[in-house]
Tab-separated table of C-alpha atoms in Angstrom:
chain	number	residue	atom	x	y	z
P	1	UNK	CA	-87.664	-61.640	223.099
P	2	UNK	CA	-89.179	-65.087	223.174
P	3	UNK	CA	-92.966	-65.677	223.063
P	4	UNK	CA	-94.533	-66.297	226.475
P	5	UNK	CA	-95.586	-69.850	225.607
P	6	UNK	CA	-92.105	-70.762	224.456
P	7	UNK	CA	-90.534	-69.300	227.583
P	8	UNK	CA	-92.887	-71.409	229.714
P	9	UNK	CA	-92.251	-74.598	227.693
P	10	UNK	CA	-88.464	-74.175	227.725
P	11	UNK	CA	-88.034	-73.408	231.440
P	12	UNK	CA	-87.771	-77.002	232.603
P	13	UNK	CA	-85.230	-78.155	229.966
P	14	UNK	CA	-83.202	-74.951	230.528
P	15	UNK	CA	-83.088	-75.477	234.293
P	16	UNK	CA	-82.158	-79.170	233.867
P	17	UNK	CA	-79.463	-78.280	231.341
P	18	UNK	CA	-77.927	-75.511	233.493
P	19	UNK	CA	-77.840	-77.910	236.450
P	20	UNK	CA	-75.781	-80.401	234.456
P	21	UNK	CA	-73.001	-77.816	234.837
P	22	UNK	CA	-73.187	-78.346	238.590
P	23	UNK	CA	-75.311	-77.208	241.548
P	24	UNK	CA	-76.433	-73.599	241.643
P	25	UNK	CA	-78.968	-71.217	243.199
P	26	UNK	CA	-81.908	-69.441	241.606
P	27	UNK	CA	-80.358	-66.071	240.943
P	28	UNK	CA	-77.209	-67.556	239.382
P	29	UNK	CA	-79.357	-69.878	237.275
P	30	UNK	CA	-81.274	-66.941	235.825
P	31	UNK	CA	-78.036	-65.041	235.173
P	32	UNK	CA	-76.601	-68.066	233.357
P	33	UNK	CA	-79.628	-68.397	231.096
P	34	UNK	CA	-79.583	-64.668	230.382
P	35	UNK	CA	-75.897	-64.790	229.511
P	36	UNK	CA	-76.164	-67.866	227.280
P	37	UNK	CA	-79.185	-66.478	225.401
P	38	UNK	CA	-77.594	-63.078	224.985
P	39	UNK	CA	-80.435	-61.559	226.996
P	40	UNK	CA	-83.090	-62.948	224.626
P	41	UNK	CA	-84.559	-65.292	227.205
P	42	UNK	CA	-85.903	-63.010	229.920
P	43	UNK	CA	-87.828	-64.551	232.794
P	44	UNK	CA	-89.969	-62.760	235.313
P	45	UNK	CA	-87.394	-63.815	237.873
P	46	UNK	CA	-89.701	-64.769	240.745
P	47	UNK	CA	-91.639	-67.131	238.425
P	48	UNK	CA	-88.671	-69.496	238.328
P	49	UNK	CA	-89.099	-70.520	241.949
P	50	UNK	CA	-92.497	-72.188	241.696
P	51	UNK	CA	-91.110	-74.143	238.755
P	52	UNK	CA	-88.077	-75.188	240.799
P	53	UNK	CA	-90.324	-76.304	243.622
P	54	UNK	CA	-92.520	-78.244	241.220
P	55	UNK	CA	-89.422	-79.943	239.812
P	56	UNK	CA	-88.339	-80.759	243.322
P	57	UNK	CA	-91.726	-82.350	244.085
P	58	UNK	CA	-91.363	-84.392	240.889
P	59	UNK	CA	-87.968	-85.497	242.229
P	60	UNK	CA	-86.145	-84.155	239.209
P	61	UNK	CA	-83.947	-81.967	241.398
P	62	UNK	CA	-83.128	-81.590	245.075
P	63	UNK	CA	-82.165	-78.598	247.151
P	64	UNK	CA	-80.692	-77.504	250.456
P	65	UNK	CA	-80.094	-74.219	252.248
P	66	UNK	CA	-76.419	-73.453	252.758
P	67	UNK	CA	-74.307	-70.506	253.696
P	68	UNK	CA	-72.612	-68.909	250.716
P	69	UNK	CA	-69.138	-67.275	250.590
P	70	UNK	CA	-70.816	-63.982	251.258
P	71	UNK	CA	-72.170	-65.277	254.591
P	72	UNK	CA	-75.828	-65.189	253.496
P	73	UNK	CA	-77.935	-68.304	253.179
P	74	UNK	CA	-78.875	-69.518	249.752
P	75	UNK	CA	-80.896	-72.397	248.480
P	76	UNK	CA	-78.819	-74.584	246.177
P	77	UNK	CA	-80.315	-76.929	243.610
P	78	UNK	CA	-78.772	-79.960	241.958
P	79	UNK	CA	-79.914	-82.665	239.531
P	80	UNK	CA	-81.280	-86.032	240.559
P	81	UNK	CA	-81.252	-89.225	238.564
P	82	UNK	CA	-84.835	-88.762	237.341
P	83	UNK	CA	-83.839	-85.252	236.263
P	84	UNK	CA	-81.064	-86.534	234.053
P	85	UNK	CA	-83.470	-88.988	232.481
P	86	UNK	CA	-86.095	-86.279	231.956
P	87	UNK	CA	-83.461	-84.117	230.337
P	88	UNK	CA	-82.607	-86.855	227.837
P	89	UNK	CA	-86.287	-87.018	226.847
P	90	UNK	CA	-86.586	-83.217	226.619
P	91	UNK	CA	-83.424	-83.094	224.531
P	92	UNK	CA	-84.805	-85.642	222.112
P	93	UNK	CA	-88.026	-83.687	221.670
P	94	UNK	CA	-86.413	-80.259	221.264
P	95	UNK	CA	-83.892	-81.674	218.804
P	96	UNK	CA	-86.716	-83.220	216.777
P	97	UNK	CA	-88.471	-79.839	216.530
P	98	UNK	CA	-85.179	-78.082	215.815
P	99	UNK	CA	-84.090	-80.522	213.089
P	100	UNK	CA	-87.496	-80.486	211.390
P	101	UNK	CA	-87.609	-76.727	211.276
P	102	UNK	CA	-83.968	-76.520	210.177
P	103	UNK	CA	-84.634	-78.841	207.227
P	104	UNK	CA	-87.677	-76.806	206.190
P	105	UNK	CA	-85.804	-73.549	206.443
P	106	UNK	CA	-82.735	-74.769	204.624
P	107	UNK	CA	-82.211	-72.691	201.496
P	108	UNK	CA	-82.801	-74.711	198.366
P	109	UNK	CA	-79.474	-73.649	196.722
P	110	UNK	CA	-76.413	-75.293	198.176
P	111	UNK	CA	-74.286	-72.238	197.376
P	112	UNK	CA	-76.223	-70.207	199.855
P	113	UNK	CA	-75.423	-72.532	202.793
E	1	UNK	CA	-79.532	-28.315	246.701
E	2	UNK	CA	-81.196	-29.271	249.935
E	3	UNK	CA	-82.835	-32.609	249.991
E	4	UNK	CA	-85.690	-33.469	252.293
E	5	UNK	CA	-85.760	-37.196	251.594
E	6	UNK	CA	-84.356	-39.361	254.352
E	7	UNK	CA	-81.622	-41.827	253.454
E	8	UNK	CA	-82.888	-45.065	251.948
E	9	UNK	CA	-83.184	-47.903	254.460
E	10	UNK	CA	-82.687	-51.130	252.512
E	11	UNK	CA	-83.475	-53.481	255.394
E	12	UNK	CA	-86.751	-51.705	256.032
E	13	UNK	CA	-87.598	-51.580	252.325
E	14	UNK	CA	-87.001	-55.343	251.991
E	15	UNK	CA	-89.018	-55.990	255.129
E	16	UNK	CA	-91.959	-53.984	253.712
E	17	UNK	CA	-91.728	-55.753	250.364
E	18	UNK	CA	-91.747	-59.088	252.164
E	19	UNK	CA	-94.748	-58.161	254.278
E	20	UNK	CA	-96.607	-57.147	251.130
E	21	UNK	CA	-96.089	-60.639	249.700
E	22	UNK	CA	-96.829	-62.235	253.041
E	23	UNK	CA	-100.412	-60.894	252.860
E	24	UNK	CA	-101.074	-63.637	250.297
E	25	UNK	CA	-101.555	-67.194	251.600
E	26	UNK	CA	-99.766	-68.531	248.463
E	27	UNK	CA	-96.287	-67.997	249.974
E	28	UNK	CA	-94.744	-70.135	252.655
E	29	UNK	CA	-92.057	-68.509	254.825
E	30	UNK	CA	-89.436	-70.582	253.028
E	31	UNK	CA	-90.596	-69.208	249.663
E	32	UNK	CA	-90.210	-65.668	250.972
E	33	UNK	CA	-86.725	-66.513	252.321
E	34	UNK	CA	-85.706	-67.669	248.881
E	35	UNK	CA	-87.245	-64.651	247.104
E	36	UNK	CA	-85.529	-62.355	249.586
E	37	UNK	CA	-82.212	-64.088	249.006
E	38	UNK	CA	-82.767	-63.614	245.264
E	39	UNK	CA	-83.639	-59.960	245.730
E	40	UNK	CA	-80.485	-59.315	247.798
E	41	UNK	CA	-78.311	-61.021	245.138
E	42	UNK	CA	-79.987	-58.937	242.468
E	43	UNK	CA	-79.470	-55.683	244.400
E	44	UNK	CA	-75.831	-56.515	245.143
E	45	UNK	CA	-75.278	-57.169	241.438
E	46	UNK	CA	-77.005	-53.950	240.357
E	47	UNK	CA	-75.102	-51.728	242.807
E	48	UNK	CA	-71.727	-53.061	241.549
E	49	UNK	CA	-71.617	-50.851	238.477
E	50	UNK	CA	-72.481	-47.885	240.692
E	51	UNK	CA	-76.267	-47.799	240.835
E	52	UNK	CA	-77.704	-46.254	244.021
E	53	UNK	CA	-79.195	-48.709	246.482
E	54	UNK	CA	-82.737	-47.330	246.200
E	55	UNK	CA	-82.607	-47.548	242.395
E	56	UNK	CA	-81.205	-51.054	242.566
E	57	UNK	CA	-83.978	-52.047	244.964
E	58	UNK	CA	-86.633	-50.625	242.623
E	59	UNK	CA	-85.238	-52.432	239.588
E	60	UNK	CA	-84.674	-55.685	241.471
E	61	UNK	CA	-88.262	-55.807	242.790
E	62	UNK	CA	-89.562	-55.090	239.285
E	63	UNK	CA	-87.537	-57.962	237.882
E	64	UNK	CA	-88.696	-60.416	240.566
E	65	UNK	CA	-92.297	-59.705	239.579
E	66	UNK	CA	-95.482	-58.328	241.125
E	67	UNK	CA	-97.201	-59.875	244.126
E	68	UNK	CA	-100.371	-60.797	242.219
E	69	UNK	CA	-98.622	-62.650	239.385
E	70	UNK	CA	-96.202	-64.366	241.765
E	71	UNK	CA	-98.981	-65.261	244.173
E	72	UNK	CA	-100.894	-66.992	241.365
E	73	UNK	CA	-97.886	-69.130	240.463
E	74	UNK	CA	-96.842	-69.931	244.041
E	75	UNK	CA	-100.465	-70.748	244.854
E	76	UNK	CA	-100.185	-73.670	242.446
E	77	UNK	CA	-97.433	-75.266	244.445
E	78	UNK	CA	-98.906	-74.324	247.874
E	79	UNK	CA	-102.585	-75.219	247.368
E	80	UNK	CA	-102.895	-76.234	251.034
E	81	UNK	CA	-102.163	-72.727	252.325
E	82	UNK	CA	-104.497	-71.172	249.774
E	83	UNK	CA	-107.362	-73.557	250.615
E	84	UNK	CA	-106.893	-73.295	254.381
E	85	UNK	CA	-107.128	-69.526	253.959
E	86	UNK	CA	-110.274	-69.921	251.863
E	87	UNK	CA	-111.769	-72.315	254.443
E	88	UNK	CA	-111.092	-69.761	257.194
E	89	UNK	CA	-112.895	-67.035	255.220
E	90	UNK	CA	-115.755	-69.385	254.408
E	91	UNK	CA	-116.186	-70.080	258.140
E	92	UNK	CA	-115.986	-66.384	258.935
E	93	UNK	CA	-118.579	-65.773	256.188
E	94	UNK	CA	-120.877	-68.399	257.647
E	95	UNK	CA	-120.681	-66.778	261.072
E	96	UNK	CA	-121.229	-63.293	259.679
E	97	UNK	CA	-124.177	-64.555	257.714
E	98	UNK	CA	-125.542	-66.327	260.754
E	99	UNK	CA	-125.251	-63.153	262.760
E	100	UNK	CA	-127.003	-61.167	260.034
E	101	UNK	CA	-129.767	-63.738	259.742
E	102	UNK	CA	-130.336	-63.880	263.518
E	103	UNK	CA	-130.499	-60.070	263.631
E	104	UNK	CA	-133.035	-59.995	260.795
E	105	UNK	CA	-135.157	-62.651	262.513
E	106	UNK	CA	-134.962	-60.886	265.874
E	107	UNK	CA	-136.052	-57.600	264.343
E	108	UNK	CA	-138.827	-59.221	262.272
E	109	UNK	CA	-140.332	-61.254	265.113
E	110	UNK	CA	-140.003	-58.458	267.594
E	111	UNK	CA	-141.668	-55.921	265.306
E	112	UNK	CA	-144.406	-58.327	264.227
E	113	UNK	CA	-145.131	-59.289	267.831
E	114	UNK	CA	-145.433	-55.644	268.777
E	115	UNK	CA	-147.432	-54.723	265.642
E	116	UNK	CA	-149.910	-57.578	265.894
E	117	UNK	CA	-150.906	-56.878	269.491
E	118	UNK	CA	-153.471	-54.096	268.766
E	119	UNK	CA	-154.959	-56.150	265.858
E	120	UNK	CA	-155.286	-59.207	268.154
E	121	UNK	CA	-157.392	-57.159	270.516
E	122	UNK	CA	-160.015	-56.732	267.789
E	123	UNK	CA	-160.508	-60.504	267.922
E	124	UNK	CA	-160.455	-61.272	264.185
E	125	UNK	CA	-157.972	-64.146	263.830
E	126	UNK	CA	-157.817	-64.275	260.009
E	127	UNK	CA	-157.144	-60.553	259.575
E	128	UNK	CA	-154.559	-60.739	262.363
E	129	UNK	CA	-152.897	-63.570	260.430
E	130	UNK	CA	-152.857	-61.611	257.210
E	131	UNK	CA	-151.574	-58.542	258.977
E	132	UNK	CA	-148.791	-60.538	260.744
E	133	UNK	CA	-147.835	-62.098	257.396
E	134	UNK	CA	-147.593	-58.752	255.525
E	135	UNK	CA	-145.834	-57.037	258.379
E	136	UNK	CA	-143.261	-59.807	258.932
E	137	UNK	CA	-142.548	-60.171	255.196
E	138	UNK	CA	-142.037	-56.458	254.801
E	139	UNK	CA	-139.929	-55.997	257.922
E	140	UNK	CA	-137.874	-59.075	257.078
E	141	UNK	CA	-137.060	-57.735	253.611
E	142	UNK	CA	-136.314	-54.286	254.925
E	143	UNK	CA	-134.030	-55.634	257.660
E	144	UNK	CA	-132.306	-57.897	255.131
E	145	UNK	CA	-131.706	-54.932	252.783
E	146	UNK	CA	-130.319	-52.832	255.582
E	147	UNK	CA	-128.053	-55.713	256.717
E	148	UNK	CA	-126.769	-56.159	253.144
E	149	UNK	CA	-126.165	-52.425	252.839
E	150	UNK	CA	-124.286	-52.268	256.112
E	151	UNK	CA	-122.244	-55.332	255.110
E	152	UNK	CA	-121.461	-53.849	251.722
E	153	UNK	CA	-120.418	-50.511	253.132
E	154	UNK	CA	-118.319	-52.222	255.763
E	155	UNK	CA	-116.455	-54.245	253.104
E	156	UNK	CA	-115.959	-51.399	250.615
E	157	UNK	CA	-115.173	-48.691	253.158
E	158	UNK	CA	-113.282	-50.563	255.820
E	159	UNK	CA	-111.436	-53.046	253.640
E	160	UNK	CA	-108.148	-51.175	254.065
E	161	UNK	CA	-108.579	-51.225	257.840
E	162	UNK	CA	-109.318	-54.961	257.848
E	163	UNK	CA	-106.333	-55.705	255.618
E	164	UNK	CA	-104.087	-53.574	257.809
E	165	UNK	CA	-105.366	-55.340	260.925
E	166	UNK	CA	-104.661	-58.740	259.400
E	167	UNK	CA	-101.275	-57.634	258.079
E	168	UNK	CA	-100.193	-56.294	261.445
E	169	UNK	CA	-100.496	-59.832	262.701
E	170	UNK	CA	-103.251	-59.538	265.311
E	171	UNK	CA	-102.187	-60.971	268.621
E	172	UNK	CA	-103.305	-64.497	269.377
E	173	UNK	CA	-105.677	-63.222	272.096
E	174	UNK	CA	-107.433	-60.608	269.923
E	175	UNK	CA	-107.799	-63.133	267.090
E	176	UNK	CA	-109.223	-65.708	269.504
E	177	UNK	CA	-111.588	-63.100	270.977
E	178	UNK	CA	-112.879	-62.241	267.474
E	179	UNK	CA	-113.448	-65.930	266.656
E	180	UNK	CA	-115.206	-66.648	269.940
E	181	UNK	CA	-117.418	-63.589	269.471
E	182	UNK	CA	-118.285	-64.616	265.922
E	183	UNK	CA	-119.344	-68.082	267.060
E	184	UNK	CA	-121.129	-67.052	270.272
E	185	UNK	CA	-123.135	-64.008	269.218
E	186	UNK	CA	-125.523	-65.713	266.731
E	187	UNK	CA	-126.819	-68.432	269.143
E	188	UNK	CA	-127.031	-65.934	271.997
E	189	UNK	CA	-129.032	-63.581	269.829
E	190	UNK	CA	-131.360	-66.391	268.792
E	191	UNK	CA	-132.004	-67.345	272.379
E	192	UNK	CA	-132.639	-63.743	273.328
E	193	UNK	CA	-135.214	-63.372	270.570
E	194	UNK	CA	-136.994	-66.558	271.623
E	195	UNK	CA	-137.363	-65.184	275.157
E	196	UNK	CA	-138.477	-61.826	273.782
E	197	UNK	CA	-141.258	-63.149	271.638
E	198	UNK	CA	-142.600	-65.547	274.284
E	199	UNK	CA	-142.911	-62.532	276.531
E	200	UNK	CA	-144.621	-60.358	273.931
E	201	UNK	CA	-147.089	-62.951	272.665
E	202	UNK	CA	-149.338	-64.609	275.215
E	203	UNK	CA	-149.777	-68.325	274.537
E	204	UNK	CA	-153.517	-67.952	273.903
E	205	UNK	CA	-153.042	-65.575	270.958
E	206	UNK	CA	-149.969	-67.271	269.524
E	207	UNK	CA	-151.699	-68.963	266.602
E	208	UNK	CA	-152.251	-66.068	264.110
E	209	UNK	CA	-148.840	-64.692	264.964
E	210	UNK	CA	-147.036	-67.940	264.181
E	211	UNK	CA	-148.972	-68.682	261.017
E	212	UNK	CA	-148.660	-65.098	259.699
E	213	UNK	CA	-144.973	-64.976	260.539
E	214	UNK	CA	-144.436	-68.317	258.831
E	215	UNK	CA	-145.960	-67.099	255.581
E	216	UNK	CA	-144.232	-63.705	255.724
E	217	UNK	CA	-140.861	-65.224	256.390
E	218	UNK	CA	-141.211	-67.856	253.698
E	219	UNK	CA	-142.044	-65.189	251.141
E	220	UNK	CA	-139.163	-62.998	252.303
E	221	UNK	CA	-136.745	-65.926	252.165
E	222	UNK	CA	-137.509	-66.545	248.489
E	223	UNK	CA	-136.772	-62.923	247.646
E	224	UNK	CA	-133.670	-63.092	249.861
E	225	UNK	CA	-132.368	-66.144	247.988
E	226	UNK	CA	-132.832	-64.381	244.647
E	227	UNK	CA	-130.969	-61.336	245.852
E	228	UNK	CA	-128.111	-63.463	247.163
E	229	UNK	CA	-127.934	-65.425	243.880
E	230	UNK	CA	-127.814	-62.131	241.978
E	231	UNK	CA	-125.122	-60.764	244.267
E	232	UNK	CA	-123.032	-63.922	243.912
E	233	UNK	CA	-123.304	-63.792	240.105
E	234	UNK	CA	-122.347	-60.134	240.076
E	235	UNK	CA	-119.274	-60.685	242.253
E	236	UNK	CA	-118.242	-63.755	240.213
E	237	UNK	CA	-118.537	-61.731	237.021
E	238	UNK	CA	-116.493	-58.922	238.521
E	239	UNK	CA	-113.789	-61.290	239.555
E	240	UNK	CA	-113.671	-62.874	236.142
E	241	UNK	CA	-113.438	-59.489	234.486
E	242	UNK	CA	-110.662	-58.459	236.825
E	243	UNK	CA	-108.662	-61.484	235.784
E	244	UNK	CA	-108.751	-60.749	232.049
């Protein structure tokens, strides 16, 4: 399980990244993140929607209601140009953190790597 | 084994869950549509491996999250709804307070007018003034305390009833009637009390009554303000504690 603060900070980059795979709806988005993280990233599912709406207001993503194969209506989200740009920035920042920590945690003896 | 429980009605359960969330102004109908769509997807997914519908519903609602936590987050993206709701309650509060205040004044002036009459007959203006002041101050505070107590009991005892009434979507006409009553009663009451005290107090003996009442009311108002400040601080503290 991830710390609460880290879950909150990683929601936007996770959403943006999942949406690069194509448009999707909230439930499927959550399932995708759960699957990719091996169940380690667990959201309070309803909390995703205010984030999605905020991202929509910021014009990072856009949405529309459409009928799904099952006949029920679902709200589908997809990336916008500003979202792709924001993702590049997020990526840069997360990679910086990741690389720095990775270097620090690298075992001193090459044989161990 | 005989079972007494009726079969689980998913549509009704979802409707009830939705109404529970709808009680908060933080959700717009579209938000609820989306959450319901999510809940239905979740339930469909959980029943696939063979979970009973009622169990799936229970787990799915747990995973979506509780109304309070969700309301707090949705409130951040729908501040307009939240503030409109607050403004409505502030206005209602103003009207209720106005009504309470008019009642307290009516009772105070009426009682003082009645009480001062025998003293006025003695002819001593200054003692009549003092008497009117003491009497009005005392009655004012007493009436204020009773009004607070009634208000408090009403809120703590009847809050379920009020919530249920609001949840059951009062008809437009009953809502309008309540609003009109709230706005009309205070001025009507004030007018009534003006007529009442002009009748009780003859113009020639008005002076000690007005002066005494003025002092008594001013004194009572100071105490009243302190009590209201204290009450506000207590409620604010309680709300802060509830949030931790």
